[in-house]
Amino acid sequence: MKLARYKKAQKYLKFYYNNYGFRQPYQVMMDGTFCFAAFQQHINIRDQLPKYLDGNIKFLTTRCIIVETEKVAKKTQGALAIIKQFGIHECGHKEPKSGTECILSMIADVNDKHYIVATQDRDLQERLKRMPGVPLIYLHNKSPTLLKPSSESYSKAYQLYSGDSSRLISVSQTEALEKMKRTLGIESTPEEKKIVAKKPHNPNPLSCKKKKRKNDVKQNVKDGKVRKRKKNKQQVVMRTKS
């Protein structure tokens, strides 16, 4: 798994964590289209999704989704075998509905159960994007991919926490905000916290003495305050030959 793709997923999950209260274990609701794509591309959902989201996952489906998959069992027999491995979440529908209608009814308007929807259905994805706080996962190039939060999710988050600016953490601005804080000294990294800053010491008072000027020295000599040393000159006596 590429590091950039993993980091994006963590940023998006952090947004849902801070603004919509998503917690582990993540509840991933899967439909027949997602399981069918996993079967075609030979993807082990149980193995790859926890690694990609870096957390515990509770895999869910509904009776409506299973019934819908069974209707086309000849083409999706492998998908049916996969989807029956996961826990069945009671949707409350006496008469089976389509997978799309079933998921939309459980999400409602607020997604208070914090479902992460895994689907390849483009129409369902577009309809869920209009609902704030609904993370979407699909399979792309044999890899699970978490879609960027929709504009509706961003708008709702700012409306809910307009009075608490500390909770308004934008995915695209998280890194820039952290760098700005470190630059201004507002927040330090763990490495910086370990470093103990040395306090500046006072200078040595002896090194701070002012140098005496020549005029001051001469004045002190005149006043008798300073004894001037006399230099002994050696006299050289030249002996001449007698």
PDB file of C-alpha atoms in Angstrom:
ATOM      1  CA  MET A   1       0.000   0.000   0.000  1.00  0.00           C
ATOM      2  CA  LYS A   2       1.352   3.389  -0.999  1.00  0.00           C
ATOM      3  CA  LEU A   3       2.181   5.750   1.846  1.00  0.00           C
ATOM      4  CA  ALA A   4       0.446   8.745   0.242  1.00  0.00           C
ATOM      5  CA  ARG A   5      -2.841   6.839  -0.096  1.00  0.00           C
ATOM      6  CA  TYR A   6      -2.596   5.683   3.514  1.00  0.00           C
ATOM      7  CA  LYS A   7      -1.949   9.229   4.783  1.00  0.00           C
ATOM      8  CA  LYS A   8      -4.964  10.572   2.892  1.00  0.00           C
ATOM      9  CA  ALA A   9      -7.185   7.963   4.491  1.00  0.00           C
ATOM     10  CA  GLN A  10      -5.922   8.915   7.945  1.00  0.00           C
ATOM     11  CA  LYS A  11      -6.594  12.616   7.266  1.00  0.00           C
ATOM     12  CA  TYR A  12     -10.149  11.898   6.174  1.00  0.00           C
ATOM     13  CA  LEU A  13     -10.783   9.661   9.195  1.00  0.00           C
ATOM     14  CA  LYS A  14      -9.413  12.386  11.448  1.00  0.00           C
ATOM     15  CA  PHE A  15     -11.938  14.813   9.978  1.00  0.00           C
ATOM     16  CA  TYR A  16     -14.832  12.433  10.715  1.00  0.00           C
ATOM     17  CA  TYR A  17     -13.377  11.720  14.158  1.00  0.00           C
ATOM     18  CA  ASN A  18     -13.215  15.391  15.157  1.00  0.00           C
ATOM     19  CA  ASN A  19     -16.408  16.628  13.555  1.00  0.00           C
ATOM     20  CA  TYR A  20     -18.802  13.651  13.518  1.00  0.00           C
ATOM     21  CA  GLY A  21     -17.671  11.475  16.406  1.00  0.00           C
ATOM     22  CA  PHE A  22     -16.531   8.390  14.483  1.00  0.00           C
ATOM     23  CA  ARG A  23     -14.791   5.861  16.727  1.00  0.00           C
ATOM     24  CA  GLN A  24     -13.391   2.347  16.513  1.00  0.00           C
ATOM     25  CA  PRO A  25     -14.526  -0.246  15.743  1.00  0.00           C
ATOM     26  CA  TYR A  26     -15.603   1.339  12.463  1.00  0.00           C
ATOM     27  CA  GLN A  27     -18.946   0.013  11.190  1.00  0.00           C
ATOM     28  CA  VAL A  28     -18.521  -0.691   7.480  1.00  0.00           C
ATOM     29  CA  MET A  29     -21.810  -1.354   5.678  1.00  0.00           C
ATOM     30  CA  MET A  30     -21.203  -3.289   2.439  1.00  0.00           C
ATOM     31  CA  ASP A  31     -23.552  -3.884  -0.446  1.00  0.00           C
ATOM     32  CA  GLY A  32     -23.514  -6.550  -3.172  1.00  0.00           C
ATOM     33  CA  THR A  33     -21.655  -4.389  -5.713  1.00  0.00           C
ATOM     34  CA  PHE A  34     -18.683  -3.969  -3.389  1.00  0.00           C
ATOM     35  CA  CYS A  35     -18.452  -7.695  -2.634  1.00  0.00           C
ATOM     36  CA  PHE A  36     -18.813  -8.506  -6.330  1.00  0.00           C
ATOM     37  CA  ALA A  37     -15.887  -6.194  -7.194  1.00  0.00           C
ATOM     38  CA  ALA A  38     -13.807  -7.743  -4.404  1.00  0.00           C
ATOM     39  CA  PHE A  39     -14.523 -11.215  -5.797  1.00  0.00           C
ATOM     40  CA  GLN A  40     -13.594 -10.186  -9.357  1.00  0.00           C
ATOM     41  CA  GLN A  41     -10.364  -8.484  -8.309  1.00  0.00           C
ATOM     42  CA  HIS A  42      -9.399 -11.224  -5.804  1.00  0.00           C
ATOM     43  CA  ILE A  43      -9.336  -8.838  -2.837  1.00  0.00           C
ATOM     44  CA  ASN A  44      -9.467 -10.133   0.723  1.00  0.00           C
ATOM     45  CA  ILE A  45     -11.761  -7.572   2.376  1.00  0.00           C
ATOM     46  CA  ARG A  46     -11.194  -8.857   5.904  1.00  0.00           C
ATOM     47  CA  ASP A  47      -7.457  -8.467   5.492  1.00  0.00           C
ATOM     48  CA  GLN A  48      -7.078  -5.242   3.509  1.00  0.00           C
ATOM     49  CA  LEU A  49      -9.699  -2.919   5.023  1.00  0.00           C
ATOM     50  CA  PRO A  50      -8.362  -3.023   8.616  1.00  0.00           C
ATOM     51  CA  LYS A  51      -4.856  -2.324   7.324  1.00  0.00           C
ATOM     52  CA  TYR A  52      -6.031   0.531   5.127  1.00  0.00           C
ATOM     53  CA  LEU A  53      -8.124   2.218   7.842  1.00  0.00           C
ATOM     54  CA  ASP A  54      -5.577   1.284  10.517  1.00  0.00           C
ATOM     55  CA  GLY A  55      -8.217   0.206  12.990  1.00  0.00           C
ATOM     56  CA  ASN A  56     -10.719  -2.395  14.088  1.00  0.00           C
ATOM     57  CA  ILE A  57     -13.660  -2.912  11.741  1.00  0.00           C
ATOM     58  CA  LYS A  58     -17.103  -4.347  12.228  1.00  0.00           C
ATOM     59  CA  PHE A  59     -18.271  -5.678   8.846  1.00  0.00           C
ATOM     60  CA  LEU A  60     -22.022  -5.340   8.333  1.00  0.00           C
ATOM     61  CA  THR A  61     -24.705  -6.037   5.759  1.00  0.00           C
ATOM     62  CA  THR A  62     -28.509  -6.365   5.804  1.00  0.00           C
ATOM     63  CA  ARG A  63     -31.076  -8.984   4.846  1.00  0.00           C
ATOM     64  CA  CYS A  64     -32.308  -6.721   2.053  1.00  0.00           C
ATOM     65  CA  ILE A  65     -28.821  -6.629   0.524  1.00  0.00           C
ATOM     66  CA  ILE A  66     -28.457 -10.414   0.787  1.00  0.00           C
ATOM     67  CA  VAL A  67     -31.868 -10.996  -0.836  1.00  0.00           C
ATOM     68  CA  GLU A  68     -30.958  -8.597  -3.653  1.00  0.00           C
ATOM     69  CA  THR A  69     -27.668 -10.436  -4.220  1.00  0.00           C
ATOM     70  CA  GLU A  70     -29.411 -13.814  -4.207  1.00  0.00           C
ATOM     71  CA  LYS A  71     -31.703 -12.707  -7.050  1.00  0.00           C
ATOM     72  CA  VAL A  72     -28.715 -12.472  -9.352  1.00  0.00           C
ATOM     73  CA  ALA A  73     -26.869 -15.360  -7.710  1.00  0.00           C
ATOM     74  CA  LYS A  74     -25.905 -16.961 -11.042  1.00  0.00           C
ATOM     75  CA  LYS A  75     -23.721 -13.977 -11.922  1.00  0.00           C
ATOM     76  CA  THR A  76     -22.726 -13.060  -8.379  1.00  0.00           C
ATOM     77  CA  GLN A  77     -22.341 -16.406  -6.690  1.00  0.00           C
ATOM     78  CA  GLY A  78     -18.862 -15.493  -5.438  1.00  0.00           C
ATOM     79  CA  ALA A  79     -20.122 -12.154  -4.110  1.00  0.00           C
ATOM     80  CA  LEU A  80     -22.946 -13.915  -2.270  1.00  0.00           C
ATOM     81  CA  ALA A  81     -20.463 -16.252  -0.587  1.00  0.00           C
ATOM     82  CA  ILE A  82     -18.424 -13.245   0.555  1.00  0.00           C
ATOM     83  CA  ILE A  83     -21.333 -11.156   1.835  1.00  0.00           C
ATOM     84  CA  LYS A  84     -22.759 -14.027   3.871  1.00  0.00           C
ATOM     85  CA  GLN A  85     -19.549 -14.090   5.939  1.00  0.00           C
ATOM     86  CA  PHE A  86     -20.372 -10.782   7.606  1.00  0.00           C
ATOM     87  CA  GLY A  87     -22.770  -9.869  10.385  1.00  0.00           C
ATOM     88  CA  ILE A  88     -26.383  -9.079   9.497  1.00  0.00           C
ATOM     89  CA  HIS A  89     -27.591  -5.724  10.763  1.00  0.00           C
ATOM     90  CA  GLU A  90     -31.326  -5.531  11.407  1.00  0.00           C
ATOM     91  CA  CYS A  91     -32.713  -2.874   9.092  1.00  0.00           C
ATOM     92  CA  GLY A  92     -36.327  -3.299  10.232  1.00  0.00           C
ATOM     93  CA  HIS A  93     -37.814  -3.839   6.768  1.00  0.00           C
ATOM     94  CA  LYS A  94     -40.534  -6.478   6.739  1.00  0.00           C
ATOM     95  CA  GLU A  95     -40.609  -6.550   2.957  1.00  0.00           C
ATOM     96  CA  PRO A  96     -37.156  -6.684   1.330  1.00  0.00           C
ATOM     97  CA  LYS A  97     -36.066  -3.479  -0.371  1.00  0.00           C
ATOM     98  CA  SER A  98     -33.250  -2.810  -2.794  1.00  0.00           C
ATOM     99  CA  GLY A  99     -29.796  -2.444  -1.335  1.00  0.00           C
ATOM    100  CA  THR A 100     -29.763   1.266  -2.186  1.00  0.00           C
ATOM    101  CA  GLU A 101     -33.088   1.988  -0.491  1.00  0.00           C
ATOM    102  CA  CYS A 102     -32.121  -0.073   2.538  1.00  0.00           C
ATOM    103  CA  ILE A 103     -28.838   1.761   3.085  1.00  0.00           C
ATOM    104  CA  LEU A 104     -30.408   5.185   2.532  1.00  0.00           C
ATOM    105  CA  SER A 105     -33.125   4.446   5.080  1.00  0.00           C
ATOM    106  CA  MET A 106     -30.554   3.480   7.723  1.00  0.00           C
ATOM    107  CA  ILE A 107     -28.369   6.507   7.080  1.00  0.00           C
ATOM    108  CA  ALA A 108     -31.432   8.816   7.198  1.00  0.00           C
ATOM    109  CA  ASP A 109     -30.307  12.451   7.488  1.00  0.00           C
ATOM    110  CA  VAL A 110     -27.746  12.341  10.295  1.00  0.00           C
ATOM    111  CA  ASN A 111     -25.974   8.937  10.158  1.00  0.00           C
ATOM    112  CA  ASP A 112     -26.116   8.762  13.948  1.00  0.00           C
ATOM    113  CA  LYS A 113     -24.900   5.130  13.878  1.00  0.00           C
ATOM    114  CA  HIS A 114     -21.681   6.264  12.151  1.00  0.00           C
ATOM    115  CA  TYR A 115     -21.795   3.871   9.208  1.00  0.00           C
ATOM    116  CA  ILE A 116     -19.011   3.795   6.627  1.00  0.00           C
ATOM    117  CA  VAL A 117     -20.636   2.701   3.366  1.00  0.00           C
ATOM    118  CA  ALA A 118     -18.659   0.446   1.006  1.00  0.00           C
ATOM    119  CA  THR A 119     -20.201   0.402  -2.472  1.00  0.00           C
ATOM    120  CA  GLN A 120     -19.332   0.499  -6.163  1.00  0.00           C
ATOM    121  CA  ASP A 121     -22.757   1.886  -7.098  1.00  0.00           C
ATOM    122  CA  ARG A 122     -22.095   5.377  -8.524  1.00  0.00           C
ATOM    123  CA  ASP A 123     -25.712   6.443  -8.128  1.00  0.00           C
ATOM    124  CA  LEU A 124     -25.702   5.478  -4.451  1.00  0.00           C
ATOM    125  CA  GLN A 125     -22.393   7.272  -3.931  1.00  0.00           C
ATOM    126  CA  GLU A 126     -23.771  10.507  -5.390  1.00  0.00           C
ATOM    127  CA  ARG A 127     -26.887  10.329  -3.242  1.00  0.00           C
ATOM    128  CA  LEU A 128     -24.857   9.680  -0.092  1.00  0.00           C
ATOM    129  CA  LYS A 129     -22.552  12.618  -0.853  1.00  0.00           C
ATOM    130  CA  ARG A 130     -25.545  14.912  -0.371  1.00  0.00           C
ATOM    131  CA  MET A 131     -25.842  13.619   3.204  1.00  0.00           C
ATOM    132  CA  PRO A 132     -23.291  15.060   5.661  1.00  0.00           C
ATOM    133  CA  GLY A 133     -21.054  12.795   7.692  1.00  0.00           C
ATOM    134  CA  VAL A 134     -21.163   9.662   5.520  1.00  0.00           C
ATOM    135  CA  PRO A 135     -17.710   8.205   4.660  1.00  0.00           C
ATOM    136  CA  LEU A 136     -17.609   6.271   1.380  1.00  0.00           C
ATOM    137  CA  ILE A 137     -15.269   3.442   0.381  1.00  0.00           C
ATOM    138  CA  TYR A 138     -14.906   1.879  -3.058  1.00  0.00           C
ATOM    139  CA  LEU A 139     -12.380  -0.387  -4.773  1.00  0.00           C
ATOM    140  CA  HIS A 140      -9.969   1.253  -7.198  1.00  0.00           C
ATOM    141  CA  ASN A 141      -7.112  -0.572  -8.921  1.00  0.00           C
ATOM    142  CA  LYS A 142      -7.509  -3.561  -6.611  1.00  0.00           C
ATOM    143  CA  SER A 143      -7.210  -1.331  -3.542  1.00  0.00           C
ATOM    144  CA  PRO A 144      -9.798   0.078  -1.121  1.00  0.00           C
ATOM    145  CA  THR A 145     -10.081   3.868  -1.339  1.00  0.00           C
ATOM    146  CA  LEU A 146     -11.757   6.254   1.088  1.00  0.00           C
ATOM    147  CA  LEU A 147     -13.326   9.181  -0.729  1.00  0.00           C
ATOM    148  CA  LYS A 148     -12.610  12.750   0.324  1.00  0.00           C
ATOM    149  CA  PRO A 149     -15.378  14.189   2.547  1.00  0.00           C
ATOM    150  CA  SER A 150     -18.055  15.895   0.493  1.00  0.00           C
ATOM    151  CA  SER A 151     -18.763  19.618   0.522  1.00  0.00           C
ATOM    152  CA  GLU A 152     -21.953  18.847   2.453  1.00  0.00           C
ATOM    153  CA  SER A 153     -19.892  17.202   5.192  1.00  0.00           C
ATOM    154  CA  TYR A 154     -17.618  20.243   5.436  1.00  0.00           C
ATOM    155  CA  SER A 155     -20.519  22.704   5.489  1.00  0.00           C
ATOM    156  CA  LYS A 156     -22.398  20.798   8.193  1.00  0.00           C
ATOM    157  CA  ALA A 157     -19.282  20.530  10.329  1.00  0.00           C
ATOM    158  CA  TYR A 158     -18.786  24.318  10.280  1.00  0.00           C
ATOM    159  CA  GLN A 159     -22.436  24.883  11.123  1.00  0.00           C
ATOM    160  CA  LEU A 160     -22.396  22.456  14.051  1.00  0.00           C
ATOM    161  CA  TYR A 161     -19.219  23.777  15.640  1.00  0.00           C
ATOM    162  CA  SER A 162     -19.194  27.419  14.564  1.00  0.00           C
ATOM    163  CA  GLY A 163     -18.841  28.439  18.216  1.00  0.00           C
ATOM    164  CA  ASP A 164     -15.943  26.103  18.886  1.00  0.00           C
ATOM    165  CA  SER A 165     -13.130  26.887  16.464  1.00  0.00           C
ATOM    166  CA  SER A 166     -10.844  24.257  18.030  1.00  0.00           C
ATOM    167  CA  ARG A 167     -12.994  21.482  16.517  1.00  0.00           C
ATOM    168  CA  LEU A 168     -13.045  22.885  13.004  1.00  0.00           C
ATOM    169  CA  ILE A 169     -10.158  20.868  11.630  1.00  0.00           C
ATOM    170  CA  SER A 170     -10.032  20.937   7.854  1.00  0.00           C
ATOM    171  CA  VAL A 171      -8.369  18.005   6.140  1.00  0.00           C
ATOM    172  CA  SER A 172      -6.526  20.142   3.601  1.00  0.00           C
ATOM    173  CA  GLN A 173      -5.285  22.624   6.229  1.00  0.00           C
ATOM    174  CA  THR A 174      -4.166  20.302   9.031  1.00  0.00           C
ATOM    175  CA  GLU A 175      -0.504  20.120   8.041  1.00  0.00           C
ATOM    176  CA  ALA A 176      -0.267  23.839   7.241  1.00  0.00           C
ATOM    177  CA  LEU A 177      -1.792  24.694  10.617  1.00  0.00           C
ATOM    178  CA  GLU A 178       0.665  22.499  12.498  1.00  0.00           C
ATOM    179  CA  LYS A 179       3.633  24.040  10.653  1.00  0.00           C
ATOM    180  CA  MET A 180       2.358  27.540  11.383  1.00  0.00           C
ATOM    181  CA  LYS A 181       2.023  26.737  15.086  1.00  0.00           C
ATOM    182  CA  ARG A 182       5.578  25.437  15.252  1.00  0.00           C
ATOM    183  CA  THR A 183       6.879  28.494  13.396  1.00  0.00           C
ATOM    184  CA  LEU A 184       5.146  30.889  15.793  1.00  0.00           C
ATOM    185  CA  GLY A 185       6.227  28.856  18.806  1.00  0.00           C
ATOM    186  CA  ILE A 186       2.644  28.144  19.845  1.00  0.00           C
ATOM    187  CA  GLU A 187       2.995  24.402  19.690  1.00  0.00           C
ATOM    188  CA  SER A 188       6.156  22.354  19.741  1.00  0.00           C
ATOM    189  CA  THR A 189       6.756  18.897  18.371  1.00  0.00           C
ATOM    190  CA  PRO A 190       7.622  15.986  20.718  1.00  0.00           C
ATOM    191  CA  GLU A 191      11.253  16.190  19.579  1.00  0.00           C
ATOM    192  CA  GLU A 192      11.386  19.882  20.376  1.00  0.00           C
ATOM    193  CA  LYS A 193       9.855  19.327  23.814  1.00  0.00           C
ATOM    194  CA  LYS A 194      12.677  16.958  24.731  1.00  0.00           C
ATOM    195  CA  ILE A 195      15.313  19.617  24.069  1.00  0.00           C
ATOM    196  CA  VAL A 196      16.012  21.704  27.171  1.00  0.00           C
ATOM    197  CA  ALA A 197      16.852  25.262  26.210  1.00  0.00           C
ATOM    198  CA  LYS A 198      19.958  26.661  27.890  1.00  0.00           C
ATOM    199  CA  LYS A 199      19.404  29.840  29.850  1.00  0.00           C
ATOM    200  CA  PRO A 200      21.716  32.717  28.957  1.00  0.00           C
ATOM    201  CA  HIS A 201      24.359  33.296  31.655  1.00  0.00           C
ATOM    202  CA  ASN A 202      25.530  36.698  32.814  1.00  0.00           C
ATOM    203  CA  PRO A 203      28.894  37.720  31.364  1.00  0.00           C
ATOM    204  CA  ASN A 204      32.050  37.519  33.425  1.00  0.00           C
ATOM    205  CA  PRO A 205      32.399  40.893  35.230  1.00  0.00           C
ATOM    206  CA  LEU A 206      36.184  40.768  34.872  1.00  0.00           C
ATOM    207  CA  SER A 207      35.865  40.630  31.104  1.00  0.00           C
ATOM    208  CA  CYS A 208      33.625  43.675  31.131  1.00  0.00           C
ATOM    209  CA  LYS A 209      36.244  46.119  32.541  1.00  0.00           C
ATOM    210  CA  LYS A 210      36.763  49.093  30.370  1.00  0.00           C
ATOM    211  CA  LYS A 211      40.177  49.502  28.838  1.00  0.00           C
ATOM    212  CA  LYS A 212      42.138  52.451  30.159  1.00  0.00           C
ATOM    213  CA  ARG A 213      42.936  55.092  27.650  1.00  0.00           C
ATOM    214  CA  LYS A 214      46.429  56.542  27.295  1.00  0.00           C
ATOM    215  CA  ASN A 215      45.385  60.003  28.474  1.00  0.00           C
ATOM    216  CA  ASP A 216      43.964  58.540  31.682  1.00  0.00           C
ATOM    217  CA  VAL A 217      47.222  56.690  32.352  1.00  0.00           C
ATOM    218  CA  LYS A 218      49.297  59.847  31.901  1.00  0.00           C
ATOM    219  CA  GLN A 219      47.045  61.788  34.258  1.00  0.00           C
ATOM    220  CA  ASN A 220      47.385  59.095  36.929  1.00  0.00           C
ATOM    221  CA  VAL A 221      51.169  59.238  36.585  1.00  0.00           C
ATOM    222  CA  LYS A 222      51.148  62.980  37.177  1.00  0.00           C
ATOM    223  CA  ASP A 223      48.958  62.585  40.232  1.00  0.00           C
ATOM    224  CA  GLY A 224      51.313  59.960  41.639  1.00  0.00           C
ATOM    225  CA  LYS A 225      48.751  57.222  41.560  1.00  0.00           C
ATOM    226  CA  VAL A 226      50.743  55.051  39.230  1.00  0.00           C
ATOM    227  CA  ARG A 227      54.414  54.254  39.626  1.00  0.00           C
ATOM    228  CA  LYS A 228      56.119  54.216  36.341  1.00  0.00           C
ATOM    229  CA  ARG A 229      58.702  51.536  35.870  1.00  0.00           C
ATOM    230  CA  LYS A 230      62.185  52.611  34.874  1.00  0.00           C
ATOM    231  CA  LYS A 231      63.862  50.689  32.205  1.00  0.00           C
ATOM    232  CA  ASN A 232      67.520  49.804  32.862  1.00  0.00           C
ATOM    233  CA  LYS A 233      69.594  50.448  29.883  1.00  0.00           C
ATOM    234  CA  GLN A 234      72.796  48.484  29.556  1.00  0.00           C
ATOM    235  CA  GLN A 235      75.739  50.646  28.794  1.00  0.00           C
ATOM    236  CA  VAL A 236      78.242  49.109  26.552  1.00  0.00           C
ATOM    237  CA  VAL A 237      81.787  50.161  27.342  1.00  0.00           C
ATOM    238  CA  MET A 238      84.007  49.986  24.394  1.00  0.00           C
ATOM    239  CA  ARG A 239      87.615  49.256  25.333  1.00  0.00           C
ATOM    240  CA  THR A 240      90.114  50.688  23.095  1.00  0.00           C
ATOM    241  CA  LYS A 241      93.509  49.172  22.636  1.00  0.00           C
ATOM    242  CA  SER A 242      96.212  50.918  24.532  1.00  0.00           C
TER     243      SER A 242
END
